[in-house]
Amino acid sequence: MRDLVCSPNTLAGPIDHRVVNALSKRYPLDTDFLAYMAICHGGQPTIGTIKVNGCPYRVAEFLTLLDSKSKLTGDFRPHFDQIQTDERVVKSISSLMNCECNTSRALFSGLLPFAATQTDMCLDRGYIDLFCFDYRVRPTSPTVVIWDANKAMEAYFEWDSLPIEQQFGDDDQFLNVNWDSFLIPVASSFQEFVGMLEQNAE
């Protein structure tokens, strides 16, 4: 495995396998991803910059595999915006997927965020770009994409303005979502994604 050199004081502690099992019922988690999260869980990697179409994007921090019922290790870490909640829970995949918030709405379906491009931000408000697994075409072996927050919110508002019969199919599948306007293809797998990461600029 490649060492992404995550700062030790940024790590979130052990992953919660109960959370992994719950997420995997809908989105099977990449085994390479889980292996890396065993050592980089919630961390901020020093080797975390990737160039896509010549444009650099940074893995500022990995989201956590925790929730409000997880047993956290170490001292309590209050989130700057939700001071009664540990930031490791706030910055979790489960929190973003299960909240009634801008981000979860504009993720639509088939996308699972695993890293943020900025730190110390409110990830639920739909203004921070995210690295996501894309399960839409390959439900058991997702690709990696960048979710452009601003463009995703625009696409959501366009979709939300449509008549209900144009929003969902008979199987409740999302219709008429302009996916290409806000998803940037990055890699065919998490392992390929890790291999593309470069040292962060100072």
CSV table of C-alpha atoms in Angstrom, one decimal:
chain,number,residue,atom,x,y,z
A,1,MET,CA,0.0,0.0,0.0
A,2,ARG,CA,1.1,3.5,-0.7
A,3,ASP,CA,1.8,5.8,2.3
A,4,LEU,CA,-0.3,8.9,1.9
A,5,VAL,CA,1.4,10.4,4.9
A,6,CYS,CA,-1.7,11.5,6.9
A,7,SER,CA,-1.0,13.8,9.8
A,8,PRO,CA,-1.4,11.7,13.0
A,9,ASN,CA,-3.3,14.4,14.8
A,10,THR,CA,-6.0,14.4,12.1
A,11,LEU,CA,-6.8,10.7,12.2
A,12,ALA,CA,-10.3,9.8,13.5
A,13,GLY,CA,-9.4,6.5,15.2
A,14,PRO,CA,-10.7,3.1,14.2
A,15,ILE,CA,-13.5,2.7,11.6
A,16,ASP,CA,-16.9,1.5,12.9
A,17,HIS,CA,-17.6,-1.8,11.1
A,18,ARG,CA,-21.2,-1.5,12.0
A,19,VAL,CA,-21.4,1.7,9.9
A,20,VAL,CA,-19.4,0.0,7.1
A,21,ASN,CA,-22.0,-2.9,7.1
A,22,ALA,CA,-24.9,-0.5,7.0
A,23,LEU,CA,-23.5,1.6,4.1
A,24,SER,CA,-22.5,-1.6,2.2
A,25,LYS,CA,-26.1,-2.8,2.1
A,26,ARG,CA,-26.7,-0.1,-0.5
A,27,TYR,CA,-23.2,0.8,-1.7
A,28,PRO,CA,-20.6,-2.0,-1.5
A,29,LEU,CA,-17.5,-0.4,-0.2
A,30,ASP,CA,-14.3,-0.8,-2.2
A,31,THR,CA,-11.9,-3.2,-0.4
A,32,ASP,CA,-8.9,-1.1,-1.3
A,33,PHE,CA,-10.7,2.0,0.2
A,34,LEU,CA,-11.4,0.1,3.4
A,35,ALA,CA,-7.8,-1.0,3.6
A,36,TYR,CA,-6.6,2.6,3.3
A,37,MET,CA,-9.1,3.9,5.8
A,38,ALA,CA,-7.7,1.4,8.3
A,39,ILE,CA,-4.6,3.7,8.4
A,40,CYS,CA,-5.9,7.0,7.0
A,41,HIS,CA,-9.4,7.2,8.6
A,42,GLY,CA,-10.6,10.8,8.6
A,43,GLY,CA,-7.0,11.9,8.0
A,44,GLN,CA,-5.6,14.8,6.0
A,45,PRO,CA,-3.0,13.3,3.6
A,46,THR,CA,0.2,15.1,2.7
A,47,ILE,CA,0.2,13.1,-0.6
A,48,GLY,CA,-3.3,14.2,-1.7
A,49,THR,CA,-3.3,16.3,-4.8
A,50,ILE,CA,-4.6,15.0,-8.1
A,51,LYS,CA,-4.7,16.7,-11.5
A,52,VAL,CA,-7.8,16.2,-13.6
A,53,ASN,CA,-7.7,17.8,-17.1
A,54,GLY,CA,-4.8,19.8,-15.9
A,55,CYS,CA,-6.6,21.2,-12.9
A,56,PRO,CA,-5.3,20.3,-9.4
A,57,TYR,CA,-7.8,19.1,-6.8
A,58,ARG,CA,-6.8,18.3,-3.2
A,59,VAL,CA,-8.0,15.5,-0.9
A,60,ALA,CA,-8.1,17.9,2.1
A,61,GLU,CA,-9.5,15.2,4.4
A,62,PHE,CA,-11.1,11.8,4.2
A,63,LEU,CA,-14.6,11.5,5.5
A,64,THR,CA,-15.1,9.1,8.4
A,65,LEU,CA,-16.9,5.8,8.7
A,66,LEU,CA,-18.6,6.7,12.0
A,67,ASP,CA,-22.0,7.8,13.2
A,68,SER,CA,-23.6,9.2,16.4
A,69,LYS,CA,-23.6,5.7,17.9
A,70,SER,CA,-19.9,5.0,17.3
A,71,LYS,CA,-17.5,4.6,20.2
A,72,LEU,CA,-15.0,7.3,19.7
A,73,THR,CA,-11.4,7.2,21.0
A,74,GLY,CA,-9.4,10.0,22.5
A,75,ASP,CA,-10.7,13.4,23.6
A,76,PHE,CA,-13.9,15.0,22.4
A,77,ARG,CA,-13.4,17.2,19.4
A,78,PRO,CA,-16.2,19.7,19.1
A,79,HIS,CA,-17.2,20.7,15.6
A,80,PHE,CA,-16.9,24.5,15.0
A,81,ASP,CA,-20.5,24.8,13.8
A,82,GLN,CA,-22.1,22.0,15.9
A,83,ILE,CA,-20.2,22.3,19.2
A,84,GLN,CA,-22.2,19.6,20.9
A,85,THR,CA,-21.2,17.0,18.4
A,86,ASP,CA,-17.8,15.5,17.8
A,87,GLU,CA,-16.4,16.7,14.4
A,88,ARG,CA,-15.5,13.1,13.5
A,89,VAL,CA,-19.2,12.3,13.5
A,90,VAL,CA,-20.2,15.5,11.6
A,91,LYS,CA,-17.6,14.8,9.0
A,92,SER,CA,-18.8,11.3,8.3
A,93,ILE,CA,-20.1,9.7,5.2
A,94,SER,CA,-23.3,8.7,7.1
A,95,SER,CA,-23.9,12.2,8.2
A,96,LEU,CA,-23.8,13.5,4.6
A,97,MET,CA,-25.9,10.7,3.2
A,98,ASN,CA,-28.6,10.8,5.9
A,99,CYS,CA,-29.1,14.4,6.6
A,100,GLU,CA,-31.9,16.6,5.1
A,101,CYS,CA,-29.4,19.0,3.6
A,102,ASN,CA,-28.3,20.6,0.4
A,103,THR,CA,-25.4,18.2,-0.1
A,104,SER,CA,-27.5,15.0,0.3
A,105,ARG,CA,-30.2,16.4,-2.0
A,106,ALA,CA,-27.7,17.3,-4.8
A,107,LEU,CA,-25.9,13.9,-4.5
A,108,PHE,CA,-29.2,12.5,-5.9
A,109,SER,CA,-28.6,8.7,-6.0
A,110,GLY,CA,-25.7,6.4,-6.8
A,111,LEU,CA,-23.0,8.7,-5.4
A,112,LEU,CA,-21.2,8.1,-2.1
A,113,PRO,CA,-18.8,10.9,-0.9
A,114,PHE,CA,-15.5,9.8,0.7
A,115,ALA,CA,-13.3,12.9,0.8
A,116,ALA,CA,-13.6,16.7,0.9
A,117,THR,CA,-11.5,19.2,-1.0
A,118,GLN,CA,-11.4,21.6,1.9
A,119,THR,CA,-11.2,21.4,5.7
A,120,ASP,CA,-13.0,23.3,8.5
A,121,MET,CA,-16.1,23.8,6.4
A,122,CYS,CA,-19.8,22.9,6.7
A,123,LEU,CA,-20.0,19.9,4.3
A,124,ASP,CA,-23.8,19.7,4.5
A,125,ARG,CA,-24.5,23.0,2.8
A,126,GLY,CA,-23.6,22.1,-0.7
A,127,TYR,CA,-20.7,24.4,-1.4
A,128,ILE,CA,-17.7,22.1,-0.9
A,129,ASP,CA,-16.5,19.9,-3.8
A,130,LEU,CA,-16.3,16.2,-2.8
A,131,PHE,CA,-14.6,13.1,-4.1
A,132,CYS,CA,-17.2,10.4,-4.6
A,133,PHE,CA,-17.7,6.8,-5.6
A,134,ASP,CA,-20.0,6.6,-8.6
A,135,TYR,CA,-22.1,3.4,-8.5
A,136,ARG,CA,-24.6,4.4,-11.3
A,137,VAL,CA,-23.1,2.2,-14.0
A,138,ARG,CA,-21.0,-0.2,-11.9
A,139,PRO,CA,-23.0,-1.0,-8.8
A,140,THR,CA,-20.4,-3.3,-7.3
A,141,SER,CA,-17.1,-1.7,-8.6
A,142,PRO,CA,-17.6,2.1,-8.5
A,143,THR,CA,-15.5,4.6,-10.3
A,144,VAL,CA,-14.2,7.8,-8.7
A,145,VAL,CA,-15.5,11.2,-9.6
A,146,ILE,CA,-15.4,14.8,-8.3
A,147,TRP,CA,-18.8,16.2,-7.4
A,148,ASP,CA,-18.7,19.9,-8.2
A,149,ALA,CA,-20.8,21.4,-5.5
A,150,ASN,CA,-21.9,24.7,-7.2
A,151,LYS,CA,-22.8,23.0,-10.4
A,152,ALA,CA,-24.5,20.1,-8.6
A,153,MET,CA,-26.7,22.6,-6.7
A,154,GLU,CA,-27.6,24.2,-10.0
A,155,ALA,CA,-28.5,20.8,-11.5
A,156,TYR,CA,-30.6,20.1,-8.4
A,157,PHE,CA,-32.6,23.3,-8.6
A,158,GLU,CA,-33.2,22.6,-12.3
A,159,TRP,CA,-34.4,19.1,-11.6
A,160,ASP,CA,-36.5,20.3,-8.6
A,161,SER,CA,-38.4,22.7,-10.9
A,162,LEU,CA,-39.7,19.9,-13.1
A,163,PRO,CA,-43.1,18.4,-12.8
A,164,ILE,CA,-43.0,15.3,-10.5
A,165,GLU,CA,-43.7,12.9,-13.4
A,166,GLN,CA,-40.5,14.1,-15.0
A,167,GLN,CA,-38.4,13.7,-11.8
A,168,PHE,CA,-38.9,10.0,-11.1
A,169,GLY,CA,-39.4,6.8,-13.1
A,170,ASP,CA,-41.7,4.0,-12.2
A,171,ASP,CA,-39.0,2.5,-10.0
A,172,ASP,CA,-38.4,5.8,-8.3
A,173,GLN,CA,-35.2,6.2,-10.2
A,174,PHE,CA,-34.1,9.9,-10.8
A,175,LEU,CA,-35.0,11.2,-14.3
A,176,ASN,CA,-33.7,14.2,-16.1
A,177,VAL,CA,-30.7,14.8,-13.9
A,178,ASN,CA,-27.9,16.6,-15.8
A,179,TRP,CA,-25.2,14.4,-14.4
A,180,ASP,CA,-22.5,15.5,-16.8
A,181,SER,CA,-22.8,19.1,-15.7
A,182,PHE,CA,-21.4,18.5,-12.2
A,183,LEU,CA,-19.5,15.1,-12.2
A,184,ILE,CA,-15.9,15.1,-13.3
A,185,PRO,CA,-14.5,11.6,-14.0
A,186,VAL,CA,-11.3,10.9,-12.1
A,187,ALA,CA,-10.4,7.2,-12.0
A,188,SER,CA,-11.8,3.7,-12.7
A,189,SER,CA,-11.1,2.5,-9.2
A,190,PHE,CA,-10.0,3.7,-5.8
A,191,GLN,CA,-6.6,2.0,-6.3
A,192,GLU,CA,-6.1,3.9,-9.5
A,193,PHE,CA,-7.1,7.1,-7.8
A,194,VAL,CA,-4.5,6.6,-5.0
A,195,GLY,CA,-1.8,6.0,-7.7
A,196,MET,CA,-2.6,9.4,-9.2
A,197,LEU,CA,-2.1,11.3,-6.0
A,198,GLU,CA,0.9,13.7,-5.8
A,199,GLN,CA,2.6,15.6,-3.0
A,200,ASN,CA,0.6,18.7,-1.9
A,201,ALA,CA,2.1,22.0,-2.7
A,202,GLU,CA,3.4,23.9,0.3
